[in-house]
Amino acid sequence: MEIKFGGDFVVKKPQQEVYDFLVDPKQFCPLLPDFQSMEQVDDRNFSVKLRVGISHIRGTAAVKMTLAEATPPKSAHYVGNGDVPGGSTTLRAEFDLESATGGTKVIWRGQSNVVGRIASLAGGLLEPLAKKNMQRLIDGLKKALN
Amino acid sequence: MAKARTKFKPTKAKRANAKSSAPTANWVGQPIRRIEEDRLVRGKGIFVDDQKLPGMLHIRFVRSSYAHAKIARVDVSKAATLPGVVCTLTGAEVKGMVQPFIEIGPDVGQKIADYPMAVEKVVYQGDPVAAVVAETRMIAEDAAELVEVDYEPLPPVMTAEDALTDANLVHPEMGTNRNWHGVFEFGDIAKAFKQAAHVVQIGRMHFHRFSSTPLENNAMIAVWDSRSEKIEYWSNNSFPAFAAQFLSPALGVRIDQISMKSFDIGGGFGIKITNYPYMALCALASRKTGGRPVKWAETRTEHMQASAHGNERTFLATRVALDKNGVVTAIDSKHVDDCGAYPRYEPLGCVIWAQVLPACYRVKNIRIEMNQVLTNKCPVGPNRGYSRMQQLWFMERVFDICGHSLGIPTDEMRARNYIRKSEMPYTTPNGCVYDSGDYAGMLAMAKRLIGWDEWKKKQSAARKEGRWVGLGIGSTLDSGTNNFGQARIINPGAPFSGQSKAAIAKLDIYGEVVISMGSVPQGQGHETTASQVVADVLSISPDMVKVKPGFDTEQNAYTGHTGTYASQFAVTGIAAIHGAASKLRNEMSRLAAWALHAKEKDLEFGTGAQGPEVRVKGKKKSINYWALANLVNVNNAGMPEKLWDVTLNCRHVYHAPFQLPDVKRKYGNLTLTYAAQVHVAVIEVDRETFQPKILAYACVDDCGRAINPRIVEGQVHGSAAHGIGAALMENCAYDADGNLLASTFSDYTPITAVNMPDLIYGHMESPSPFTFNGAKGMGEGGAAPVHTICAALQDALYPEGVIIEDSHNTGDSLFRAIAQAHQGESAKMVQVEHRRGAH
């Protein structure tokens, strides 16, 4: 099942600084909800582990991420895939940056496709959970970049 | 089910638990209690998962979350190092150990490389990609979670219509998703439409996926003995002869190196026929461990995702010609069968439906274009009512839709179109022979049992109150004893035809009558019915007959057709047992004549003071079974040479009287017997919640001469439950990404006793002229409730403009159907053309 989100927000930090933050997994990943660990493979690839769960289905999500497109200081687009408890996921996270009054406007889009047993067991819960986690991530980004 | 009104004939014989001194009686036809029940309800049944062999290991499969994806990487290294893990298997490894399974289909179907484990890509959610073998089931499960698999998702093919476009291919090596195509055309279609008074065109209809979900999932133990190079299976596969024919070439062993054994099986309904890929994997795992037993006990989620589902079928562009009296003269339609990701038992379903081509109706001109496509869904298997129920549902929908469209009451529509009792045996347009039956009589009985006229009055009153109440009829056939020659219509090179079963009857050393069957019972009561038949042959009581449960290639008599499927035990299995028992009786008679210094014609069989015996009529000369067995087995000095061929161990093979069909014309007798069921239901759809509720339900069964009416009634109840569940609750639905949306019983909601309405039951007997005892195979039930409930729902909602076009209906779908009908969608679904002179 496909989940899509998007939005924008303005932060105080300048565009280049926001860009540098978004392409640095060491800075960026700890903001992910229920972050456990991150292992950087090279400049563009890293693996991240997150604690995830819905009701009694709990475990660790291991996701491989790739910085698929990076245009300093305008955009950073990630693609990833990995395993979640009871299924697998592919995801895409895109950040486009524009200068704005008083800082930088971050235009973001997220898309996740969850497949497997989890989709039938907890299909109805996935979207609100993803929305909640996405909001936590955005809140974290705002906090870090303001 | 409390209101069952069973019409048993008066009984003369005593029950099976009566004293052994029961008089000579006709046990066939008596509703004796099932012999198996005592063992099963006391928890003494022996199922595969009960078996614990020394050194036994457990296998756990790692399955794909994706419906369609390339396998980029499989890493089992972490799993392999977990303490307690003995070995692992990957698809690449399996590919090097086996040959792909043979394919039944011709041409492009032969290009499919069906390995028991995904090799380069996964083609359905649940496709096994790796396996872990460990000392305990728990360790295997933990280790399976350590297996890392990288996928590259591909667009899945999720509907029959998508598959037909070939835009994305399930098996690129085929070059198409079309697994089989054929046109079944009989009569003069063009002439019938030209002369029609009415032509009804019906849009897309759809028969949904569901599964009969046996209580016991798939289970097996495999031992690949490296010393003897023999593979021993203890499994719940219900068609072991078929499985062995697939396993032997795949595993590269002679078929006699494969030993199959089963004991008690907790239901099957055909689905377990296709568990042989897992049998192959368990054998390979055993071989890799050096011959240790490897057990696999499937979980429910695995069963739902990756065992087998029933065939899904879509009906397109249907045209129906009728005369001015509402008699259907021709049907022309395109059908697309969706067999999921691998054909396996398919494309046999592309011809098996033709056993019931015209259903219960006299229509002579029929053209069906049949396509079968592959999709990224669980492979299908022969689910109870296999392939025929889809055709029977289609025909019932056609007659209901035409009836409503032309203003002909649905019971009258059937009365005008049913095949008459006087026309039996009836040859269908494609050469099948309906042996006997009285469909109009069955409908009359069903209407009487449910109180049809009273319900019609109640329906009128309810409609005035604004309530949605409908009455529906479902007429269906349960064709039994299939002619495997129909496989040649699918693939002229298929080396199958006919039908046969074997059995052994013997008098053991202490005089016990022991029967070994060539069947694989899963709850059908074979032990009971077999003992009744043998009791009649030997004039003893059924409790004096020991019928060995289960199947064992080392001990049982069997043929290449051996298994339990296609509603046939009462015909083929029983005929084999009857033949073996009759041979045994003849040998006992010859032996007794010598021992008693009498002529065979002066002997009679019965039960005396010393148990079962053979005696001289009118004289006090007799010999009991122990003495007869003693003479042959351990005390045979002095026996005359003319009796040396007497072994008291008699094997009989029953061959069904089939010919090869005419492959070009797709014409011939495809099955031997035709049991029938007519169901009637009254349903109300709640106006607030749109939930359908069954108010009354009657079913009438005719399976020829009933060997045990109690078992027949139980089978009718069971198949009715499956049908009601399928119609209103159970659906193997997928989303657009290929996620199965019902992978647990919480989501699938299989029917239980709580959801069952009271069934009013009636029984008729139209003996088959083609079987020695007049019996017909039964038990599949033809999904009668699916037809009946759809008919009742349409009757309830037709005033709202609703045409029931799907076999699965819930409150949600009915809400949408009513909304669409109010927007005029139904008018597009059905179009009626009245020709000049129609009225």
GROMACS .gro file of C-alpha atoms in nm, chain B residues 286-639:
model
  354
  432SER     CA    1   1.665  -3.372   0.436
  433ARG     CA    2   1.924  -3.469   0.176
  434LYS     CA    3   2.139  -3.172   0.268
  435THR     CA    4   2.129  -3.271   0.636
  436GLY     CA    5   2.245  -3.621   0.555
  437GLY     CA    6   1.907  -3.785   0.572
  438ARG     CA    7   1.759  -3.646   0.892
  439PRO     CA    8   1.380  -3.617   0.895
  440VAL     CA    9   1.263  -3.264   0.811
  441LYS     CA   10   0.920  -3.150   0.915
  442TRP     CA   11   0.722  -2.858   0.782
  443ALA     CA   12   0.399  -2.756   0.950
  444GLU     CA   13   0.253  -2.462   0.766
  445THR     CA   14   0.126  -2.160   0.959
  446ARG     CA   15  -0.218  -2.021   0.882
  447THR     CA   16  -0.073  -1.707   0.727
  448GLU     CA   17   0.149  -1.917   0.503
  449HIS     CA   18  -0.156  -2.119   0.408
  450MET     CA   19  -0.352  -1.810   0.318
  451GLN     CA   20  -0.065  -1.649   0.126
  452ALA     CA   21   0.110  -1.931  -0.045
  453SER     CA   22  -0.078  -2.259  -0.036
  454ALA     CA   23  -0.342  -2.245  -0.308
  455HIS     CA   24  -0.658  -2.047  -0.374
  456GLY     CA   25  -0.962  -2.140  -0.577
  457ASN     CA   26  -0.972  -2.023  -0.939
  458GLU     CA   27  -1.087  -1.667  -1.000
  459ARG     CA   28  -1.285  -1.619  -1.320
  460THR     CA   29  -1.407  -1.318  -1.512
  461PHE     CA   30  -1.695  -1.340  -1.760
  462LEU     CA   31  -1.701  -1.088  -2.041
  463ALA     CA   32  -1.931  -0.993  -2.327
  464THR     CA   33  -2.204  -1.247  -2.257
  465ARG     CA   34  -2.491  -1.268  -2.504
  466VAL     CA   35  -2.797  -1.481  -2.445
  467ALA     CA   36  -3.061  -1.574  -2.703
  468LEU     CA   37  -3.409  -1.665  -2.584
  469ASP     CA   38  -3.728  -1.766  -2.759
  470LYS     CA   39  -4.061  -1.595  -2.697
  471ASN     CA   40  -4.131  -1.824  -2.401
  472GLY     CA   41  -3.814  -1.737  -2.217
  473VAL     CA   42  -3.638  -2.058  -2.315
  474VAL     CA   43  -3.267  -1.995  -2.355
  475THR     CA   44  -3.156  -2.112  -2.697
  476ALA     CA   45  -2.796  -1.992  -2.707
  477ILE     CA   46  -2.520  -1.849  -2.490
  478ASP     CA   47  -2.206  -1.682  -2.620
  479SER     CA   48  -1.943  -1.559  -2.375
  480LYS     CA   49  -1.575  -1.497  -2.311
  481HIS     CA   50  -1.427  -1.634  -1.989
  482VAL     CA   51  -1.090  -1.550  -1.840
  483ASP     CA   52  -0.960  -1.777  -1.568
  484ASP     CA   53  -0.692  -1.637  -1.337
  485CYS     CA   54  -0.466  -1.917  -1.216
  486GLY     CA   55  -0.220  -1.702  -1.022
  487ALA     CA   56   0.155  -1.718  -1.053
  488TYR     CA   57   0.215  -2.082  -1.150
  489PRO     CA   58  -0.017  -2.323  -1.335
  490ARG     CA   59   0.074  -2.642  -1.139
  491TYR     CA   60  -0.257  -2.837  -1.164
  492GLU     CA   61  -0.362  -2.596  -1.436
  493PRO     CA   62  -0.463  -2.553  -1.710
  494LEU     CA   63  -0.685  -2.853  -1.634
  495GLY     CA   64  -0.944  -2.610  -1.499
  496CYS     CA   65  -0.980  -2.479  -1.854
  497VAL     CA   66  -1.161  -2.799  -1.949
  498ILE     CA   67  -1.298  -2.933  -1.621
  499TRP     CA   68  -1.568  -2.665  -1.620
  500ALA     CA   69  -1.695  -2.816  -1.947
  501GLN     CA   70  -1.817  -3.119  -1.751
  502VAL     CA   71  -2.111  -2.893  -1.665
  503LEU     CA   72  -2.119  -2.684  -1.981
  504PRO     CA   73  -2.498  -2.628  -1.990
  505ALA     CA   74  -2.539  -2.663  -1.610
  506CYS     CA   75  -2.889  -2.800  -1.539
  507TYR     CA   76  -3.034  -2.656  -1.857
  508ARG     CA   77  -3.137  -2.775  -2.202
  509VAL     CA   78  -2.958  -2.503  -2.393
  510LYS     CA   79  -2.804  -2.659  -2.703
  511ASN     CA   80  -2.608  -2.380  -2.865
  512ILE     CA   81  -2.315  -2.263  -2.660
  513ARG     CA   82  -1.993  -2.084  -2.743
  514ILE     CA   83  -1.744  -2.013  -2.469
  515GLU     CA   84  -1.406  -1.866  -2.545
  516MET     CA   85  -1.180  -1.965  -2.258
  517ASN     CA   86  -0.858  -1.789  -2.173
  518GLN     CA   87  -0.644  -1.865  -1.874
  519VAL     CA   88  -0.398  -1.605  -1.757
  520LEU     CA   89  -0.117  -1.586  -1.506
  521THR     CA   90  -0.113  -1.307  -1.249
  522ASN     CA   91   0.107  -1.214  -0.952
  523LYS     CA   92  -0.119  -1.388  -0.703
  524CYS     CA   93  -0.100  -1.713  -0.512
  525PRO     CA   94  -0.117  -2.013  -0.748
  526VAL     CA   95  -0.457  -2.177  -0.758
  527GLY     CA   96  -0.539  -2.535  -0.665
  528PRO     CA   97  -0.843  -2.756  -0.712
  529ASN     CA   98  -1.067  -2.601  -0.449
  530ARG     CA   99  -1.396  -2.779  -0.355
  531GLY     CA  100  -1.623  -2.749  -0.661
  532TYR     CA  101  -1.313  -2.694  -0.872
  533SER     CA  102  -1.371  -2.508  -1.198
  534ARG     CA  103  -1.728  -2.635  -1.234
  535MET     CA  104  -1.868  -2.402  -0.968
  536GLN     CA  105  -1.748  -2.100  -1.162
  537GLN     CA  106  -1.935  -2.220  -1.473
  538LEU     CA  107  -2.243  -2.318  -1.271
  539TRP     CA  108  -2.245  -1.975  -1.103
  540PHE     CA  109  -2.216  -1.809  -1.443
  541MET     CA  110  -2.509  -2.011  -1.580
  542GLU     CA  111  -2.724  -1.942  -1.276
  543ARG     CA  112  -2.651  -1.570  -1.303
  544VAL     CA  113  -2.742  -1.581  -1.673
  545PHE     CA  114  -3.078  -1.746  -1.603
  546ASP     CA  115  -3.156  -1.512  -1.313
  547ILE     CA  116  -3.059  -1.199  -1.503
  548CYS     CA  117  -3.259  -1.308  -1.807
  549GLY     CA  118  -3.556  -1.397  -1.586
  550HIS     CA  119  -3.556  -1.060  -1.414
  551SER     CA  120  -3.494  -0.875  -1.737
  552LEU     CA  121  -3.786  -1.044  -1.911
  553GLY     CA  122  -4.018  -1.040  -1.612
  554ILE     CA  123  -4.022  -1.418  -1.576
  555PRO     CA  124  -4.018  -1.543  -1.216
  556THR     CA  125  -3.693  -1.721  -1.141
  557ASP     CA  126  -3.864  -2.049  -1.047
  558GLU     CA  127  -4.064  -2.037  -1.367
  559MET     CA  128  -3.747  -1.956  -1.562
  560ARG     CA  129  -3.596  -2.275  -1.432
  561ALA     CA  130  -3.909  -2.480  -1.491
  562ARG     CA  131  -3.901  -2.378  -1.856
  563ASN     CA  132  -3.534  -2.452  -1.903
  564TYR     CA  133  -3.437  -2.744  -1.680
  565ILE     CA  134  -3.336  -3.072  -1.838
  566ARG     CA  135  -3.630  -3.305  -1.781
  567LYS     CA  136  -3.619  -3.622  -1.575
  568SER     CA  137  -3.757  -3.808  -1.877
  569GLU     CA  138  -3.458  -3.696  -2.086
  570MET     CA  139  -3.207  -3.876  -1.862
  571PRO     CA  140  -2.949  -4.002  -1.941
  572TYR     CA  141  -2.899  -3.667  -2.113
  573THR     CA  142  -2.619  -3.596  -2.355
  574THR     CA  143  -2.498  -3.239  -2.334
  575PRO     CA  144  -2.392  -3.042  -2.642
  576ASN     CA  145  -2.028  -3.132  -2.572
  577GLY     CA  146  -2.092  -3.503  -2.528
  578CYS     CA  147  -2.106  -3.535  -2.151
  579VAL     CA  148  -2.374  -3.771  -2.026
  580TYR     CA  149  -2.580  -3.667  -1.726
  581ASP     CA  150  -2.665  -4.005  -1.579
  582SER     CA  151  -2.987  -3.928  -1.392
  583GLY     CA  152  -3.166  -3.656  -1.203
  584ASP     CA  153  -3.491  -3.471  -1.151
  585TYR     CA  154  -3.406  -3.105  -1.117
  586ALA     CA  155  -3.765  -2.985  -1.134
  587GLY     CA  156  -3.859  -3.236  -0.865
  588MET     CA  157  -3.573  -3.115  -0.649
  589LEU     CA  158  -3.680  -2.754  -0.688
  590ALA     CA  159  -4.035  -2.847  -0.598
  591MET     CA  160  -3.910  -3.021  -0.285
  592ALA     CA  161  -3.686  -2.729  -0.190
  593LYS     CA  162  -3.974  -2.484  -0.237
  594ARG     CA  163  -4.199  -2.701  -0.027
  595LEU     CA  164  -3.941  -2.737   0.250
  596ILE     CA  165  -3.877  -2.365   0.278
  597GLY     CA  166  -4.240  -2.261   0.235
  598TRP     CA  167  -4.187  -2.071  -0.091
  599ASP     CA  168  -4.546  -1.951  -0.135
  600GLU     CA  169  -4.561  -1.822   0.221
  601TRP     CA  170  -4.230  -1.642   0.178
  602LYS     CA  171  -4.354  -1.481  -0.144
  603LYS     CA  172  -4.643  -1.334   0.052
  604LYS     CA  173  -4.408  -1.219   0.328
  605GLN     CA  174  -4.182  -1.066   0.064
  606SER     CA  175  -4.471  -0.866  -0.080
  607ALA     CA  176  -4.563  -0.741   0.265
  608ALA     CA  177  -4.201  -0.659   0.345
  609ARG     CA  178  -4.160  -0.461   0.022
  610LYS     CA  179  -4.460  -0.252   0.114
  611GLU     CA  180  -4.276  -0.169   0.435
  612GLY     CA  181  -3.972  -0.070   0.230
  613ARG     CA  182  -3.768  -0.375   0.325
  614TRP     CA  183  -3.533  -0.551   0.087
  615VAL     CA  184  -3.624  -0.920   0.101
  616GLY     CA  185  -3.537  -1.162  -0.178
  617LEU     CA  186  -3.589  -1.528  -0.264
  618GLY     CA  187  -3.320  -1.706  -0.460
  619ILE     CA  188  -3.270  -2.043  -0.623
  620GLY     CA  189  -2.939  -2.211  -0.689
  621SER     CA  190  -2.930  -2.526  -0.899
  622THR     CA  191  -2.599  -2.695  -0.920
  623LEU     CA  192  -2.420  -3.011  -1.023
  624ASP     CA  193  -2.150  -3.210  -0.856
  625SER     CA  194  -1.987  -3.396  -1.140
  626GLY     CA  195  -1.788  -3.687  -1.005
  627THR     CA  196  -1.537  -3.944  -1.133
  628ASN     CA  197  -1.351  -3.742  -1.390
  629ASN     CA  198  -1.212  -3.880  -1.712
  630PHE     CA  199  -0.850  -3.769  -1.721
  631GLY     CA  200  -0.878  -3.794  -2.097
  632GLN     CA  201  -1.013  -3.440  -2.084
  633ALA     CA  202  -0.652  -3.334  -2.021
  634ARG     CA  203  -0.596  -3.410  -2.389
  635ILE     CA  204  -0.838  -3.135  -2.484
  636ILE     CA  205  -0.595  -2.906  -2.304
  637ASN     CA  206  -0.281  -3.072  -2.433
  638PRO     CA  207  -0.318  -3.349  -2.692
  639GLY     CA  208   0.016  -3.485  -2.578
  640ALA     CA  209  -0.089  -3.523  -2.214
  641PRO     CA  210  -0.033  -3.885  -2.112
  642PHE     CA  211  -0.349  -3.911  -1.904
  643SER     CA  212  -0.692  -4.059  -1.957
  644GLY     CA  213  -0.962  -4.259  -1.785
  645GLN     CA  214  -0.999  -4.312  -1.414
  646SER     CA  215  -0.918  -4.603  -1.185
  647LYS     CA  216  -0.891  -4.697  -0.821
  648ALA     CA  217  -0.757  -5.003  -0.644
  649ALA     CA  218  -0.831  -5.178  -0.318
  650ILE     CA  219  -0.728  -5.490  -0.128
  651ALA     CA  220  -0.961  -5.713   0.074
  652LYS     CA  221  -0.808  -5.987   0.279
  653LEU     CA  222  -0.897  -6.240   0.543
  654ASP     CA  223  -0.615  -6.217   0.791
  655ILE     CA  224  -0.470  -6.507   0.987
  656TYR     CA  225  -0.718  -6.488   1.273
  657GLY     CA  226  -1.010  -6.436   1.039
  658GLU     CA  227  -1.026  -6.058   1.043
  659VAL     CA  228  -1.165  -5.893   0.732
  660VAL     CA  229  -0.916  -5.617   0.649
  661ILE     CA  230  -0.964  -5.359   0.375
  662SER     CA  231  -0.685  -5.141   0.237
  663MET     CA  232  -0.820  -4.856   0.032
  664GLY     CA  233  -0.660  -4.663  -0.245
  665SER     CA  234  -0.810  -4.341  -0.121
  666VAL     CA  235  -0.684  -4.061   0.097
  667PRO     CA  236  -0.973  -3.972   0.330
  668GLN     CA  237  -0.978  -3.627   0.491
  669GLY     CA  238  -1.306  -3.643   0.676
  670GLN     CA  239  -1.538  -3.799   0.418
  671GLY     CA  240  -1.606  -4.113   0.622
  672HIS     CA  241  -1.443  -4.359   0.387
  673GLU     CA  242  -1.385  -4.613   0.663
  674THR     CA  243  -1.754  -4.619   0.743
  675THR     CA  244  -1.894  -4.641   0.391
  676ALA     CA  245  -1.634  -4.898   0.291
  677SER     CA  246  -1.725  -5.116   0.590
  678GLN     CA  247  -2.095  -5.094   0.499
  679VAL     CA  248  -2.029  -5.210   0.144
  680VAL     CA  249  -1.804  -5.496   0.253
  681ALA     CA  250  -2.051  -5.595   0.524
  682ASP     CA  251  -2.317  -5.642   0.256
  683VAL     CA  252  -2.085  -5.845   0.034
  684LEU     CA  253  -1.996  -6.084   0.316
  685SER     CA  254  -2.329  -6.068   0.501
  686ILE     CA  255  -2.168  -5.956   0.822
  687SER     CA  256  -2.193  -5.644   1.032
  688PRO     CA  257  -1.978  -5.336   0.952
  689ASP     CA  258  -1.804  -5.357   1.288
  690MET     CA  259  -1.654  -5.688   1.173
  691VAL     CA  260  -1.474  -5.511   0.892
  692LYS     CA  261  -1.144  -5.340   0.963
  693VAL     CA  262  -1.083  -5.064   0.712
  694LYS     CA  263  -0.728  -4.937   0.738
  695PRO     CA  264  -0.731  -4.559   0.755
  696GLY     CA  265  -0.484  -4.349   0.564
  697PHE     CA  266  -0.274  -4.418   0.262
  698ASP     CA  267   0.058  -4.598   0.232
  699THR     CA  268   0.234  -4.679  -0.092
  700GLU     CA  269   0.412  -4.963   0.087
  701GLN     CA  270   0.088  -5.134   0.191
  702ASN     CA  271  -0.210  -5.003   0.000
  703ALA     CA  272  -0.326  -5.092  -0.346
  704TYR     CA  273  -0.309  -4.790  -0.570
  705THR     CA  274  -0.305  -4.670  -0.929
  706GLY     CA  275  -0.176  -4.355  -1.091
  707HIS     CA  276  -0.517  -4.198  -1.029
  708THR     CA  277  -0.512  -4.272  -0.659
  709GLY     CA  278  -0.619  -3.991  -0.433
  710THR     CA  279  -0.931  -3.830  -0.303
  711TYR     CA  280  -1.063  -3.561  -0.533
  712ALA     CA  281  -1.333  -3.494  -0.792
  713SER     CA  282  -1.625  -3.636  -0.592
  714GLN     CA  283  -1.569  -3.997  -0.675
  715PHE     CA  284  -1.502  -4.224  -0.378
  716ALA     CA  285  -1.860  -4.353  -0.371
  717VAL     CA  286  -1.809  -4.462  -0.731
  718THR     CA  287  -1.445  -4.550  -0.792
  719GLY     CA  288  -1.317  -4.621  -0.441
  720ILE     CA  289  -1.626  -4.814  -0.343
  721ALA     CA  290  -1.631  -5.006  -0.672
  722ALA     CA  291  -1.269  -5.111  -0.613
  723ILE     CA  292  -1.349  -5.216  -0.257
  724HIS     CA  293  -1.664  -5.396  -0.368
  725GLY     CA  294  -1.466  -5.574  -0.639
  726ALA     CA  295  -1.193  -5.679  -0.396
  727ALA     CA  296  -1.448  -5.795  -0.137
  728SER     CA  297  -1.637  -5.990  -0.403
  729LYS     CA  298  -1.317  -6.164  -0.509
  730LEU     CA  299  -1.250  -6.246  -0.146
  731ARG     CA  300  -1.601  -6.386  -0.107
  732ASN     CA  301  -1.551  -6.605  -0.414
  733GLU     CA  302  -1.226  -6.742  -0.277
  734MET     CA  303  -1.382  -6.802   0.065
  735SER     CA  304  -1.672  -6.977  -0.104
  736ARG     CA  305  -1.442  -7.211  -0.299
  737LEU     CA  306  -1.241  -7.284   0.012
  738ALA     CA  307  -1.549  -7.344   0.227
  739ALA     CA  308  -1.703  -7.576  -0.034
  740TRP     CA  309  -1.393  -7.795  -0.013
  741ALA     CA  310  -1.375  -7.777   0.365
  742LEU     CA  311  -1.746  -7.850   0.415
  743HIS     CA  312  -1.773  -8.108   0.136
  744ALA     CA  313  -2.047  -7.904  -0.019
  745LYS     CA  314  -2.125  -7.730  -0.343
  746GLU     CA  315  -2.072  -7.356  -0.364
  747LYS     CA  316  -2.428  -7.298  -0.469
  748ASP     CA  317  -2.545  -7.453  -0.142
  749LEU     CA  318  -2.342  -7.215   0.074
  750GLU     CA  319  -2.446  -6.896   0.243
  751PHE     CA  320  -2.254  -6.628   0.432
  752GLY     CA  321  -2.363  -6.503   0.771
  753THR     CA  322  -2.286  -6.480   1.138
  754GLY     CA  323  -2.315  -6.776   1.370
  755ALA     CA  324  -2.234  -6.866   1.726
  756GLN     CA  325  -1.862  -6.851   1.652
  757GLY     CA  326  -1.873  -6.528   1.463
  758PRO     CA  327  -1.879  -6.472   1.089
  759GLU     CA  328  -1.900  -6.794   0.896
  760VAL     CA  329  -1.982  -6.973   0.573
  761ARG     CA  330  -2.241  -7.245   0.614
  762VAL     CA  331  -2.439  -7.498   0.419
  763LYS     CA  332  -2.793  -7.379   0.377
  764GLY     CA  333  -3.038  -7.573   0.592
  765LYS     CA  334  -2.771  -7.780   0.761
  766LYS     CA  335  -2.561  -7.748   1.074
  767LYS     CA  336  -2.240  -7.745   0.879
  768SER     CA  337  -2.035  -7.429   0.891
  769ILE     CA  338  -1.682  -7.297   0.898
  770ASN     CA  339  -1.596  -6.966   1.055
  771TYR     CA  340  -1.358  -6.705   0.917
  772TRP     CA  341  -1.076  -6.797   1.152
  773ALA     CA  342  -1.084  -7.154   1.030
  774LEU     CA  343  -1.093  -7.048   0.666
  775ALA     CA  344  -0.796  -6.814   0.713
  776ASN     CA  345  -0.612  -7.081   0.906
  777LEU     CA  346  -0.648  -7.325   0.618
  778VAL     CA  347  -0.478  -7.091   0.375
  779ASN     CA  348  -0.223  -6.912   0.586
  780VAL     CA  349  -0.076  -7.153   0.839
  781ASN     CA  350  -0.243  -7.491   0.802
  782ASN     CA  351  -0.242  -7.564   0.431
  783ALA     CA  352  -0.092  -7.909   0.405
  784GLY     CA  353  -0.331  -8.128   0.215
  785MET     CA  354  -0.501  -7.845   0.034
   0.00000   0.00000   0.00000
